[in-house]
PDB file of C-alpha atoms and ligand atoms in Angstrom:
ATOM      1  CA  MET A  11      -2.375  43.745  42.492  1.00 66.00           C
ATOM      2  CA  THR A  12       1.078  43.943  44.084  1.00 71.00           C
ATOM      3  CA  SER A  13       1.922  41.710  47.082  1.00 75.00           C
ATOM      4  CA  PRO A  14       1.041  43.202  50.459  1.00 75.00           C
ATOM      5  CA  LYS A  15       3.956  44.863  52.275  1.00 84.00           C
ATOM      6  CA  ILE A  16       4.487  42.740  55.385  1.00 92.00           C
ATOM      7  CA  SER A  17       6.452  44.101  58.334  1.00 94.00           C
ATOM      8  CA  GLY A  18       6.761  43.590  62.086  1.00 95.00           C
ATOM      9  CA  THR A  19       3.570  45.561  62.651  1.00 96.00           C
ATOM     10  CA  THR A  20       1.379  43.829  60.068  1.00 97.00           C
ATOM     11  CA  GLN A  21      -1.811  42.413  61.572  1.00 98.00           C
ATOM     12  CA  LEU A  22      -3.274  39.081  60.541  1.00 98.00           C
ATOM     13  CA  LEU A  23      -6.725  38.233  59.144  1.00 98.00           C
ATOM     14  CA  ALA A  24      -7.663  34.768  57.865  1.00 98.00           C
ATOM     15  CA  VAL A  25     -10.271  32.343  56.632  1.00 97.00           C
ATOM     16  CA  ILE A  26     -10.494  28.804  57.997  1.00 97.00           C
ATOM     17  CA  GLY A  27     -12.269  25.840  56.422  1.00 95.00           C
ATOM     18  CA  ASN A  28     -11.642  22.541  54.722  1.00 94.00           C
ATOM     19  CA  PRO A  29     -11.146  22.824  51.798  1.00 91.00           C
ATOM     20  CA  VAL A  30     -10.224  26.518  51.436  1.00 92.00           C
ATOM     21  CA  SER A  31      -8.101  26.525  48.279  1.00 90.00           C
ATOM     22  CA  HIS A  32     -11.085  27.765  46.207  1.00 86.00           C
ATOM     23  CA  THR A  33     -11.808  30.782  48.421  1.00 90.00           C
ATOM     24  CA  GLY A  34     -12.053  34.282  46.938  1.00 91.00           C
ATOM     25  CA  SER A  35     -11.796  35.972  50.346  1.00 95.00           C
ATOM     26  CA  PRO A  36      -7.983  36.580  50.397  1.00 95.00           C
ATOM     27  CA  ALA A  37      -8.151  38.323  47.002  1.00 94.00           C
ATOM     28  CA  MET A  38     -11.001  40.584  48.159  1.00 96.00           C
ATOM     29  CA  GLN A  39      -9.706  41.408  51.622  1.00 97.00           C
ATOM     30  CA  ASN A  40      -6.035  41.938  50.690  1.00 96.00           C
ATOM     31  CA  PHE A  41      -7.024  44.171  47.790  1.00 96.00           C
ATOM     32  CA  MET A  42      -9.180  46.323  50.055  1.00 97.00           C
ATOM     33  CA  CYS A  43      -6.462  46.577  52.749  1.00 97.00           C
ATOM     34  CA  GLN A  44      -3.931  47.661  50.141  1.00 96.00           C
ATOM     35  CA  THR A  45      -6.342  50.106  48.522  1.00 96.00           C
ATOM     36  CA  LEU A  46      -7.002  51.770  51.871  1.00 97.00           C
ATOM     37  CA  GLY A  47      -3.337  51.547  52.952  1.00 96.00           C
ATOM     38  CA  LEU A  48      -4.148  49.362  55.985  1.00 97.00           C
ATOM     39  CA  ASP A  49      -1.378  47.255  57.514  1.00 97.00           C
ATOM     40  CA  TYR A  50      -3.136  43.851  57.418  1.00 98.00           C
ATOM     41  CA  VAL A  51      -2.582  40.634  55.524  1.00 97.00           C
ATOM     42  CA  TYR A  52      -5.314  38.028  54.932  1.00 98.00           C
ATOM     43  CA  VAL A  53      -4.471  34.334  54.487  1.00 97.00           C
ATOM     44  CA  ALA A  54      -6.328  31.006  54.161  1.00 97.00           C
ATOM     45  CA  PHE A  55      -5.823  28.142  56.646  1.00 98.00           C
ATOM     46  CA  ASN A  56      -6.968  24.635  55.766  1.00 97.00           C
ATOM     47  CA  ILE A  57      -7.845  23.157  59.166  1.00 97.00           C
ATOM     48  CA  GLU A  58      -8.006  19.384  59.563  1.00 96.00           C
ATOM     49  CA  GLN A  59     -10.930  17.895  61.495  1.00 92.00           C
ATOM     50  CA  GLY A  60      -9.886  17.512  65.130  1.00 96.00           C
ATOM     51  CA  HIS A  61      -7.692  20.640  65.018  1.00 98.00           C
ATOM     52  CA  LEU A  62     -10.495  23.187  65.125  1.00 98.00           C
ATOM     53  CA  LYS A  63     -10.327  23.905  68.865  1.00 97.00           C
ATOM     54  CA  ASN A  64      -6.563  24.546  68.729  1.00 97.00           C
ATOM     55  CA  ALA A  65      -7.029  26.744  65.671  1.00 98.00           C
ATOM     56  CA  ILE A  66      -9.585  28.898  67.493  1.00 97.00           C
ATOM     57  CA  LEU A  67      -7.428  29.095  70.634  1.00 95.00           C
ATOM     58  CA  GLY A  68      -4.623  30.214  68.323  1.00 97.00           C
ATOM     59  CA  ILE A  69      -6.592  33.314  67.310  1.00 98.00           C
ATOM     60  CA  ARG A  70      -6.120  34.682  70.809  1.00 96.00           C
ATOM     61  CA  SER A  71      -2.549  33.415  71.250  1.00 96.00           C
ATOM     62  CA  LEU A  72      -1.364  34.828  67.926  1.00 97.00           C
ATOM     63  CA  ASN A  73      -3.468  37.981  68.299  1.00 97.00           C
ATOM     64  CA  ILE A  74      -5.184  37.419  64.960  1.00 98.00           C
ATOM     65  CA  VAL A  75      -7.612  40.322  64.434  1.00 98.00           C
ATOM     66  CA  GLY A  76     -10.403  38.312  62.863  1.00 98.00           C
ATOM     67  CA  ILE A  77     -11.252  35.281  60.782  1.00 98.00           C
ATOM     68  CA  ASN A  78     -13.910  34.108  58.373  1.00 97.00           C
ATOM     69  CA  VAL A  79     -15.221  30.592  58.779  1.00 97.00           C
ATOM     70  CA  THR A  80     -16.371  28.423  55.909  1.00 94.00           C
ATOM     71  CA  ILE A  81     -17.570  24.843  55.340  1.00 90.00           C
ATOM     72  CA  PRO A  82     -17.574  22.644  57.406  1.00 92.00           C
ATOM     73  CA  TYR A  83     -16.908  24.659  60.566  1.00 96.00           C
ATOM     74  CA  LYS A  84     -19.625  27.348  60.712  1.00 95.00           C
ATOM     75  CA  GLU A  85     -21.534  25.484  63.438  1.00 93.00           C
ATOM     76  CA  GLN A  86     -18.631  23.617  65.048  1.00 96.00           C
ATOM     77  CA  VAL A  87     -16.785  26.828  66.045  1.00 98.00           C
ATOM     78  CA  ILE A  88     -19.555  28.086  68.318  1.00 98.00           C
ATOM     79  CA  PRO A  89     -18.561  26.245  71.550  1.00 97.00           C
ATOM     80  CA  PHE A  90     -15.075  27.806  71.358  1.00 98.00           C
ATOM     81  CA  LEU A  91     -16.286  31.432  71.199  1.00 98.00           C
ATOM     82  CA  ASP A  92     -16.872  33.882  74.081  1.00 98.00           C
ATOM     83  CA  GLN A  93     -19.875  35.730  72.666  1.00 98.00           C
ATOM     84  CA  LEU A  94     -22.357  35.449  69.826  1.00 98.00           C
ATOM     85  CA  ASP A  95     -24.055  38.277  68.008  1.00 97.00           C
ATOM     86  CA  PRO A  96     -27.867  37.774  68.454  1.00 96.00           C
ATOM     87  CA  LEU A  97     -28.419  37.005  64.746  1.00 95.00           C
ATOM     88  CA  ALA A  98     -25.622  34.399  64.718  1.00 96.00           C
ATOM     89  CA  GLU A  99     -27.160  32.890  67.856  1.00 96.00           C
ATOM     90  CA  ARG A 100     -30.584  32.590  66.174  1.00 94.00           C
ATOM     91  CA  ILE A 101     -29.043  31.113  63.022  1.00 94.00           C
ATOM     92  CA  GLY A 102     -26.833  28.732  64.991  1.00 94.00           C
ATOM     93  CA  ALA A 103     -23.830  29.317  62.721  1.00 94.00           C
ATOM     94  CA  VAL A 104     -20.907  31.751  62.517  1.00 97.00           C
ATOM     95  CA  ASN A 105     -19.005  32.875  59.420  1.00 97.00           C
ATOM     96  CA  THR A 106     -17.038  35.753  60.973  1.00 98.00           C
ATOM     97  CA  ILE A 107     -15.098  35.895  64.253  1.00 98.00           C
ATOM     98  CA  VAL A 108     -13.763  39.162  65.639  1.00 98.00           C
ATOM     99  CA  ASN A 109     -11.028  39.138  68.288  1.00 98.00           C
ATOM    100  CA  GLN A 110     -11.930  42.112  70.457  1.00 97.00           C
ATOM    101  CA  ASN A 111      -9.016  42.448  72.902  1.00 96.00           C
ATOM    102  CA  GLY A 112      -8.978  38.698  73.532  1.00 96.00           C
ATOM    103  CA  THR A 113     -12.779  38.225  73.478  1.00 98.00           C
ATOM    104  CA  LEU A 114     -13.870  36.140  70.486  1.00 98.00           C
ATOM    105  CA  ILE A 115     -17.225  37.319  69.114  1.00 98.00           C
ATOM    106  CA  GLY A 116     -19.082  35.311  66.454  1.00 98.00           C
ATOM    107  CA  TYR A 117     -21.209  36.899  63.714  1.00 98.00           C
ATOM    108  CA  ASN A 118     -23.113  35.567  60.735  1.00 97.00           C
ATOM    109  CA  THR A 119     -23.008  37.936  57.754  1.00 96.00           C
ATOM    110  CA  ASP A 120     -24.214  35.518  55.029  1.00 96.00           C
ATOM    111  CA  GLY A 121     -27.843  36.709  55.063  1.00 97.00           C
ATOM    112  CA  GLN A 122     -26.863  40.370  55.251  1.00 97.00           C
ATOM    113  CA  GLY A 123     -24.426  39.752  52.396  1.00 98.00           C
ATOM    114  CA  PHE A 124     -27.313  38.431  50.324  1.00 98.00           C
ATOM    115  CA  LEU A 125     -29.364  41.554  51.107  1.00 98.00           C
ATOM    116  CA  VAL A 126     -26.436  43.815  50.142  1.00 97.00           C
ATOM    117  CA  ALA A 127     -26.211  41.992  46.782  1.00 98.00           C
ATOM    118  CA  LEU A 128     -29.968  42.361  46.161  1.00 97.00           C
ATOM    119  CA  MET A 129     -29.767  46.075  46.775  1.00 97.00           C
ATOM    120  CA  LYS A 130     -26.514  46.705  44.882  1.00 97.00           C
ATOM    121  CA  GLU A 131     -27.250  44.488  41.881  1.00 97.00           C
ATOM    122  CA  GLN A 132     -31.033  44.826  41.539  1.00 96.00           C
ATOM    123  CA  GLN A 133     -31.870  47.909  43.640  1.00 96.00           C
ATOM    124  CA  THR A 134     -34.466  45.835  45.413  1.00 95.00           C
ATOM    125  CA  ASP A 135     -35.278  44.628  48.909  1.00 93.00           C
ATOM    126  CA  VAL A 136     -37.595  41.944  50.243  1.00 96.00           C
ATOM    127  CA  LYS A 137     -40.220  44.130  51.951  1.00 96.00           C
ATOM    128  CA  ASN A 138     -43.736  43.126  50.802  1.00 97.00           C
ATOM    129  CA  LYS A 139     -42.330  40.511  48.412  1.00 97.00           C
ATOM    130  CA  HIS A 140     -43.368  36.874  48.089  1.00 98.00           C
ATOM    131  CA  ILE A 141     -40.177  34.857  48.594  1.00 98.00           C
ATOM    132  CA  VAL A 142     -39.414  31.190  47.939  1.00 98.00           C
ATOM    133  CA  VAL A 143     -36.190  29.744  49.359  1.00 98.00           C
ATOM    134  CA  LEU A 144     -35.050  26.402  47.933  1.00 98.00           C
ATOM    135  CA  GLY A 145     -32.946  24.549  50.515  1.00 97.00           C
ATOM    136  CA  ALA A 146     -32.792  24.575  54.306  1.00 95.00           C
ATOM    137  CA  GLY A 147     -29.068  24.093  55.008  1.00 91.00           C
ATOM    138  CA  GLY A 148     -26.635  26.504  56.673  1.00 89.00           C
ATOM    139  CA  ALA A 149     -26.796  29.228  54.021  1.00 94.00           C
ATOM    140  CA  ALA A 150     -30.593  28.994  53.843  1.00 96.00           C
ATOM    141  CA  LYS A 151     -30.830  29.403  57.607  1.00 95.00           C
ATOM    142  CA  ALA A 152     -28.772  32.603  57.476  1.00 96.00           C
ATOM    143  CA  ILE A 153     -30.798  33.982  54.569  1.00 97.00           C
ATOM    144  CA  VAL A 154     -34.202  33.024  55.985  1.00 97.00           C
ATOM    145  CA  HIS A 155     -33.482  34.423  59.471  1.00 96.00           C
ATOM    146  CA  THR A 156     -32.166  37.680  57.988  1.00 95.00           C
ATOM    147  CA  LEU A 157     -34.969  38.070  55.417  1.00 96.00           C
ATOM    148  CA  SER A 158     -37.685  37.301  57.967  1.00 95.00           C
ATOM    149  CA  GLN A 159     -36.697  40.501  59.818  1.00 94.00           C
ATOM    150  CA  LYS A 160     -37.277  42.605  56.670  1.00 95.00           C
ATOM    151  CA  LYS A 161     -41.065  42.185  56.418  1.00 96.00           C
ATOM    152  CA  PRO A 162     -41.524  40.037  53.289  1.00 97.00           C
ATOM    153  CA  LYS A 163     -45.200  39.470  52.384  1.00 97.00           C
ATOM    154  CA  SER A 164     -44.657  35.709  52.535  1.00 97.00           C
ATOM    155  CA  MET A 165     -41.763  33.309  52.748  1.00 97.00           C
ATOM    156  CA  THR A 166     -41.859  29.654  51.686  1.00 98.00           C
ATOM    157  CA  ILE A 167     -38.978  27.296  52.393  1.00 98.00           C
ATOM    158  CA  ALA A 168     -38.777  24.117  50.295  1.00 98.00           C
ATOM    159  CA  ASN A 169     -36.221  21.397  50.838  1.00 97.00           C
ATOM    160  CA  ARG A 170     -35.436  17.873  49.631  1.00 96.00           C
ATOM    161  CA  THR A 171     -35.833  16.838  53.271  1.00 96.00           C
ATOM    162  CA  PRO A 172     -39.172  18.528  54.110  1.00 96.00           C
ATOM    163  CA  GLU A 173     -38.741  18.157  57.896  1.00 97.00           C
ATOM    164  CA  THR A 174     -35.746  20.519  57.854  1.00 96.00           C
ATOM    165  CA  ALA A 175     -37.724  23.125  55.917  1.00 97.00           C
ATOM    166  CA  ILE A 176     -40.675  22.784  58.292  1.00 96.00           C
ATOM    167  CA  ASP A 177     -38.418  23.175  61.361  1.00 95.00           C
ATOM    168  CA  LEU A 178     -36.787  26.315  59.939  1.00 96.00           C
ATOM    169  CA  ALA A 179     -40.150  27.734  58.873  1.00 96.00           C
ATOM    170  CA  LYS A 180     -41.575  27.326  62.380  1.00 95.00           C
ATOM    171  CA  ILE A 181     -38.930  29.640  63.853  1.00 92.00           C
ATOM    172  CA  CYS A 182     -39.259  32.254  61.096  1.00 92.00           C
ATOM    173  CA  GLN A 183     -43.046  32.370  60.572  1.00 89.00           C
ATOM    174  CA  ALA A 184     -42.722  30.913  57.094  1.00 94.00           C
ATOM    175  CA  THR A 185     -44.246  27.958  55.242  1.00 94.00           C
ATOM    176  CA  GLY A 186     -42.092  24.832  55.084  1.00 95.00           C
ATOM    177  CA  ILE A 187     -42.635  22.139  52.431  1.00 94.00           C
ATOM    178  CA  GLY A 188     -40.828  19.610  50.276  1.00 93.00           C
ATOM    179  CA  ILE A 189     -39.607  20.237  46.731  1.00 90.00           C
ATOM    180  CA  THR A 190     -42.583  18.559  45.083  1.00 87.00           C
ATOM    181  CA  LYS A 191     -45.555  19.531  42.909  1.00 83.00           C
ATOM    182  CA  GLU A 192     -47.148  21.263  45.891  1.00 90.00           C
ATOM    183  CA  LEU A 193     -44.418  23.912  45.555  1.00 95.00           C
ATOM    184  CA  ASP A 194     -45.620  25.043  42.098  1.00 95.00           C
ATOM    185  CA  PRO A 195     -48.271  27.578  43.229  1.00 96.00           C
ATOM    186  CA  PHE A 196     -45.728  29.201  45.576  1.00 97.00           C
ATOM    187  CA  LEU A 197     -43.142  29.399  42.787  1.00 98.00           C
ATOM    188  CA  LYS A 198     -45.694  30.922  40.380  1.00 97.00           C
ATOM    189  CA  ASN A 199     -46.675  33.526  42.942  1.00 98.00           C
ATOM    190  CA  ALA A 200     -43.093  34.366  43.988  1.00 98.00           C
ATOM    191  CA  ASP A 201     -41.451  37.734  43.339  1.00 98.00           C
ATOM    192  CA  ILE A 202     -38.045  36.373  44.371  1.00 98.00           C
ATOM    193  CA  VAL A 203     -36.864  32.734  44.260  1.00 98.00           C
ATOM    194  CA  ILE A 204     -33.523  31.867  45.870  1.00 98.00           C
ATOM    195  CA  ASN A 205     -31.681  28.599  45.330  1.00 98.00           C
ATOM    196  CA  THR A 206     -29.566  27.929  48.412  1.00 97.00           C
ATOM    197  CA  THR A 207     -29.100  24.200  47.766  1.00 96.00           C
ATOM    198  CA  ALA A 208     -25.796  22.749  46.608  1.00 92.00           C
ATOM    199  CA  VAL A 209     -27.559  21.580  43.423  1.00 97.00           C
ATOM    200  CA  GLY A 210     -25.890  23.235  40.430  1.00 96.00           C
ATOM    201  CA  MET A 211     -22.249  23.077  41.508  1.00 92.00           C
ATOM    202  CA  GLY A 212     -19.470  20.487  41.764  1.00 89.00           C
ATOM    203  CA  GLN A 213     -20.744  16.998  41.048  1.00 92.00           C
ATOM    204  CA  LEU A 214     -24.300  18.373  40.909  1.00 96.00           C
ATOM    205  CA  LYS A 215     -23.499  21.001  38.276  1.00 95.00           C
ATOM    206  CA  ASP A 216     -25.708  19.435  35.593  1.00 97.00           C
ATOM    207  CA  GLN A 217     -28.701  19.219  37.921  1.00 97.00           C
ATOM    208  CA  SER A 218     -31.395  21.672  38.937  1.00 98.00           C
ATOM    209  CA  PRO A 219     -33.246  22.052  42.251  1.00 97.00           C
ATOM    210  CA  VAL A 220     -36.584  22.135  40.367  1.00 97.00           C
ATOM    211  CA  SER A 221     -38.054  19.578  37.957  1.00 95.00           C
ATOM    212  CA  HIS A 222     -39.583  22.098  35.489  1.00 96.00           C
ATOM    213  CA  TYR A 223     -39.776  25.824  34.727  1.00 97.00           C
ATOM    214  CA  ASN A 224     -43.473  26.290  33.790  1.00 97.00           C
ATOM    215  CA  TRP A 225     -43.846  28.624  36.751  1.00 97.00           C
ATOM    216  CA  VAL A 226     -41.165  31.142  35.656  1.00 98.00           C
ATOM    217  CA  HIS A 227     -42.292  34.571  34.387  1.00 96.00           C
ATOM    218  CA  PRO A 228     -40.435  37.760  33.409  1.00 97.00           C
ATOM    219  CA  HIS A 229     -41.425  39.734  36.509  1.00 96.00           C
ATOM    220  CA  GLN A 230     -39.497  37.423  38.802  1.00 98.00           C
ATOM    221  CA  LEU A 231     -36.015  37.793  40.231  1.00 98.00           C
ATOM    222  CA  ILE A 232     -34.344  34.377  40.371  1.00 98.00           C
ATOM    223  CA  CYS A 233     -31.235  34.077  42.562  1.00 98.00           C
ATOM    224  CA  ASP A 234     -28.725  31.297  42.991  1.00 98.00           C
ATOM    225  CA  ILE A 235     -26.180  31.714  45.774  1.00 97.00           C
ATOM    226  CA  ILE A 236     -23.774  29.435  43.896  1.00 95.00           C
ATOM    227  CA  TYR A 237     -21.070  31.525  42.190  1.00 92.00           C
ATOM    228  CA  ASN A 238     -19.035  28.777  40.530  1.00 90.00           C
ATOM    229  CA  PRO A 239     -20.282  28.137  37.866  1.00 94.00           C
ATOM    230  CA  ALA A 240     -21.313  31.756  37.333  1.00 95.00           C
ATOM    231  CA  GLU A 241     -24.548  30.571  35.721  1.00 97.00           C
ATOM    232  CA  THR A 242     -26.057  27.363  37.076  1.00 98.00           C
ATOM    233  CA  LEU A 243     -28.448  25.283  34.992  1.00 98.00           C
ATOM    234  CA  PHE A 244     -31.267  26.649  37.184  1.00 98.00           C
ATOM    235  CA  LEU A 245     -30.330  30.281  36.475  1.00 98.00           C
ATOM    236  CA  LYS A 246     -29.848  29.618  32.774  1.00 98.00           C
ATOM    237  CA  GLN A 247     -33.270  28.007  32.348  1.00 98.00           C
ATOM    238  CA  CYS A 248     -34.955  30.819  34.291  1.00 98.00           C
ATOM    239  CA  ARG A 249     -33.120  33.452  32.222  1.00 98.00           C
ATOM    240  CA  LEU A 250     -34.257  31.752  29.006  1.00 98.00           C
ATOM    241  CA  LYS A 251     -37.835  32.031  30.305  1.00 97.00           C
ATOM    242  CA  GLY A 252     -37.334  35.790  30.615  1.00 97.00           C
ATOM    243  CA  ALA A 253     -36.694  36.166  34.365  1.00 98.00           C
ATOM    244  CA  VAL A 254     -34.034  38.461  35.795  1.00 98.00           C
ATOM    245  CA  THR A 255     -31.249  36.373  37.385  1.00 98.00           C
ATOM    246  CA  LEU A 256     -28.565  36.923  40.005  1.00 98.00           C
ATOM    247  CA  ASN A 257     -25.718  34.586  40.965  1.00 97.00           C
ATOM    248  CA  GLY A 258     -23.902  34.205  44.306  1.00 96.00           C
ATOM    249  CA  LYS A 259     -20.919  36.430  43.609  1.00 96.00           C
ATOM    250  CA  GLY A 260     -22.659  39.488  44.984  1.00 97.00           C
ATOM    251  CA  MET A 261     -23.545  37.682  48.210  1.00 97.00           C
ATOM    252  CA  LEU A 262     -19.893  36.702  48.645  1.00 95.00           C
ATOM    253  CA  ALA A 263     -18.790  40.296  48.068  1.00 97.00           C
ATOM    254  CA  GLY A 264     -21.528  41.551  50.393  1.00 97.00           C
ATOM    255  CA  GLN A 265     -20.547  39.293  53.290  1.00 97.00           C
ATOM    256  CA  GLY A 266     -16.896  40.200  52.630  1.00 96.00           C
ATOM    257  CA  GLN A 267     -17.761  43.889  52.839  1.00 97.00           C
ATOM    258  CA  ILE A 268     -19.481  43.457  56.213  1.00 98.00           C
ATOM    259  CA  ALA A 269     -16.650  41.257  57.536  1.00 97.00           C
ATOM    260  CA  PHE A 270     -14.020  43.810  56.445  1.00 98.00           C
ATOM    261  CA  GLU A 271     -15.826  46.516  58.389  1.00 98.00           C
ATOM    262  CA  LEU A 272     -16.104  44.305  61.470  1.00 98.00           C
ATOM    263  CA  PHE A 273     -12.377  43.460  61.286  1.00 98.00           C
ATOM    264  CA  THR A 274     -10.879  46.862  60.499  1.00 98.00           C
ATOM    265  CA  GLY A 275     -13.551  49.457  61.307  1.00 98.00           C
ATOM    266  CA  PHE A 276     -13.169  50.841  57.761  1.00 98.00           C
ATOM    267  CA  CYS A 277     -15.796  50.799  54.995  1.00 97.00           C
ATOM    268  CA  ALA A 278     -15.092  48.569  51.998  1.00 97.00           C
ATOM    269  CA  ASP A 279     -16.312  49.297  48.480  1.00 96.00           C
ATOM    270  CA  TYR A 280     -18.703  46.540  47.318  1.00 97.00           C
ATOM    271  CA  ASN A 281     -17.928  46.987  43.617  1.00 96.00           C
ATOM    272  CA  LEU A 282     -14.165  46.846  44.161  1.00 95.00           C
ATOM    273  CA  LEU A 283     -14.532  43.713  46.288  1.00 96.00           C
ATOM    274  CA  LYS A 284     -16.720  42.028  43.697  1.00 95.00           C
ATOM    275  CA  LYS A 285     -14.237  42.813  40.920  1.00 95.00           C
ATOM    276  CA  GLN A 286     -11.614  40.763  42.758  1.00 94.00           C
ATOM    277  CA  LEU A 287     -13.804  37.671  42.427  1.00 90.00           C
ATOM    278  CA  ASN A 288     -13.591  37.488  38.620  1.00 73.00           C
TER     279      ASN A 288
HETATM  280  P1  NAP B   6     -25.450  22.719  53.551  1.00 76.56           P
HETATM  281  O1  NAP B   6     -25.666  23.259  54.911  1.00 76.56           O
HETATM  282  O2  NAP B   6     -24.724  21.434  53.372  1.00 76.56           O
HETATM  283  O3  NAP B   6     -26.919  22.588  52.874  1.00 76.56           O
HETATM  284  C1  NAP B   6     -27.062  21.970  51.612  1.00 76.56           C
HETATM  285  C2  NAP B   6     -28.513  22.137  51.105  1.00 76.56           C
HETATM  286  O4  NAP B   6     -28.563  21.601  49.778  1.00 76.56           O
HETATM  287  C3  NAP B   6     -29.554  21.385  51.916  1.00 76.56           C
HETATM  288  O5  NAP B   6     -30.789  22.069  51.842  1.00 76.56           O
HETATM  289  C4  NAP B   6     -29.632  20.038  51.170  1.00 76.56           C
HETATM  290  O6  NAP B   6     -30.871  19.368  51.326  1.00 76.56           O
HETATM  291  C5  NAP B   6     -29.524  20.525  49.740  1.00 76.56           C
HETATM  292  N1  NAP B   6     -29.016  19.485  48.854  1.00 76.56           N
HETATM  293  C6  NAP B   6     -27.762  18.960  48.830  1.00 76.56           C
HETATM  294  N2  NAP B   6     -27.684  18.013  47.867  1.00 76.56           N
HETATM  295  C7  NAP B   6     -28.914  17.948  47.285  1.00 76.56           C
HETATM  296  C8  NAP B   6     -29.471  17.175  46.214  1.00 76.56           C
HETATM  297  N3  NAP B   6     -28.731  16.255  45.561  1.00 76.56           N
HETATM  298  N4  NAP B   6     -30.770  17.376  45.889  1.00 76.56           N
HETATM  299  C9  NAP B   6     -31.517  18.303  46.532  1.00 76.56           C
HETATM  300  N5  NAP B   6     -31.056  19.055  47.549  1.00 76.56           N
HETATM  301  C10 NAP B   6     -29.762  18.884  47.909  1.00 76.56           C
HETATM  302  O7  NAP B   6     -24.661  23.763  52.625  1.00 76.56           O
HETATM  303  P2  NAP B   6     -24.676  25.373  52.717  1.00 76.56           P
HETATM  304  O8  NAP B   6     -23.578  25.857  53.558  1.00 76.56           O
HETATM  305  O9  NAP B   6     -26.066  25.802  53.023  1.00 76.56           O
HETATM  306  O10 NAP B   6     -24.275  25.762  51.198  1.00 76.56           O
HETATM  307  C11 NAP B   6     -25.199  25.551  50.159  1.00 76.56           C
HETATM  308  C12 NAP B   6     -24.705  26.217  48.872  1.00 76.56           C
HETATM  309  O11 NAP B   6     -24.585  27.620  49.068  1.00 76.56           O
HETATM  310  C13 NAP B   6     -23.321  25.747  48.423  1.00 76.56           C
HETATM  311  O12 NAP B   6     -23.360  25.629  47.031  1.00 76.56           O
HETATM  312  C14 NAP B   6     -22.396  26.880  48.832  1.00 76.56           C
HETATM  313  O13 NAP B   6     -21.264  26.988  48.001  1.00 76.56           O
HETATM  314  C15 NAP B   6     -23.310  28.087  48.640  1.00 76.56           C
HETATM  315  N6  NAP B   6     -22.940  29.244  49.487  1.00 76.56           N
HETATM  316  C16 NAP B   6     -22.705  30.434  48.867  1.00 76.56           C
HETATM  317  C17 NAP B   6     -22.381  31.547  49.617  1.00 76.56           C
HETATM  318  C18 NAP B   6     -22.093  32.864  48.936  1.00 76.56           C
HETATM  319  O14 NAP B   6     -21.538  33.766  49.585  1.00 76.56           O
HETATM  320  N7  NAP B   6     -22.465  33.046  47.703  1.00 76.56           N
HETATM  321  C19 NAP B   6     -22.305  31.463  51.027  1.00 76.56           C
HETATM  322  C20 NAP B   6     -22.590  30.228  51.637  1.00 76.56           C
HETATM  323  C21 NAP B   6     -22.908  29.120  50.840  1.00 76.56           C
HETATM  324  P3  NAP B   6     -31.086  18.249  52.497  1.00 76.56           P
HETATM  325  O15 NAP B   6     -31.410  19.025  53.743  1.00 76.56           O
HETATM  326  O16 NAP B   6     -32.223  17.447  51.995  1.00 76.56           O
HETATM  327  O17 NAP B   6     -29.792  17.497  52.599  1.00 76.56           O
END
């Protein structure tokens, strides 16, 4: 890809977080702007703790069109926004901010991004499916709230800290439990299992969110929203047991596609976006 042509009319898009050096969003969004001939440039800002409020005020002052928000600011940005999309309000976290003529509107596209990936990669949706979600953190919240609106047959949320899973389940008419032996029957019965925990990446890359794989069978779709490494230990073990597996790259491309449309009003091609993440 050639560098974007920047002029006096170029509009600014960005991602904020800490750290942000690993982000794939600039590659995706700049590629799509260039492909469609749109006069935008997308950059990453590493924001130090304590500077978040000024950074958000700067969106208006600098007339930045929109920003993505990543760890650890998805919840902390909310008090500085003017409006929240209803789904972002229910989730309690924002990953996309649109500057609409000076009004800052917060959205959460993580769960929808996951649904886009399911459809694009596996031609499947969650209607009438038995779902197990491992984890109850920020990403799990977005996924569970979004999936609960799509009529799954059942949804079970299991977390290391059971209380968090139980709290999330209460709001979404799901079952909340701990990651213990009591989870086994739910895993066996699941059509789709989604790992949303941080287990499998970084310092936890040699660990798995489950203690065994006796429950895995070939008719299951096993997802991990981690995309680096491309195949976590969890996904690998499930694949070796014959299950179909899906990593988190598609979810990242999916949320990027939705964000691009919110920012620019133009449709982005999912496959082209995903290619930029390799
Ligand atoms: P988070 O809010 O910090 O939640 C972390 C979750 O992981 C919690 O459920 C936590 O359980 C669990 N966990 C952490 N360490 C654990 C351990 N040692 N053993 C068992 N459980 C553990 O983080 P997040 O924002 O939800 O992100 C979670 C993962 O999703 C990260 O790997 C992130 O990169 C990925 N992600 C991917 C995408 C994508 O587009 N593909 C988007 C967002 C996030 P407790 O509640 O017990 O602490």
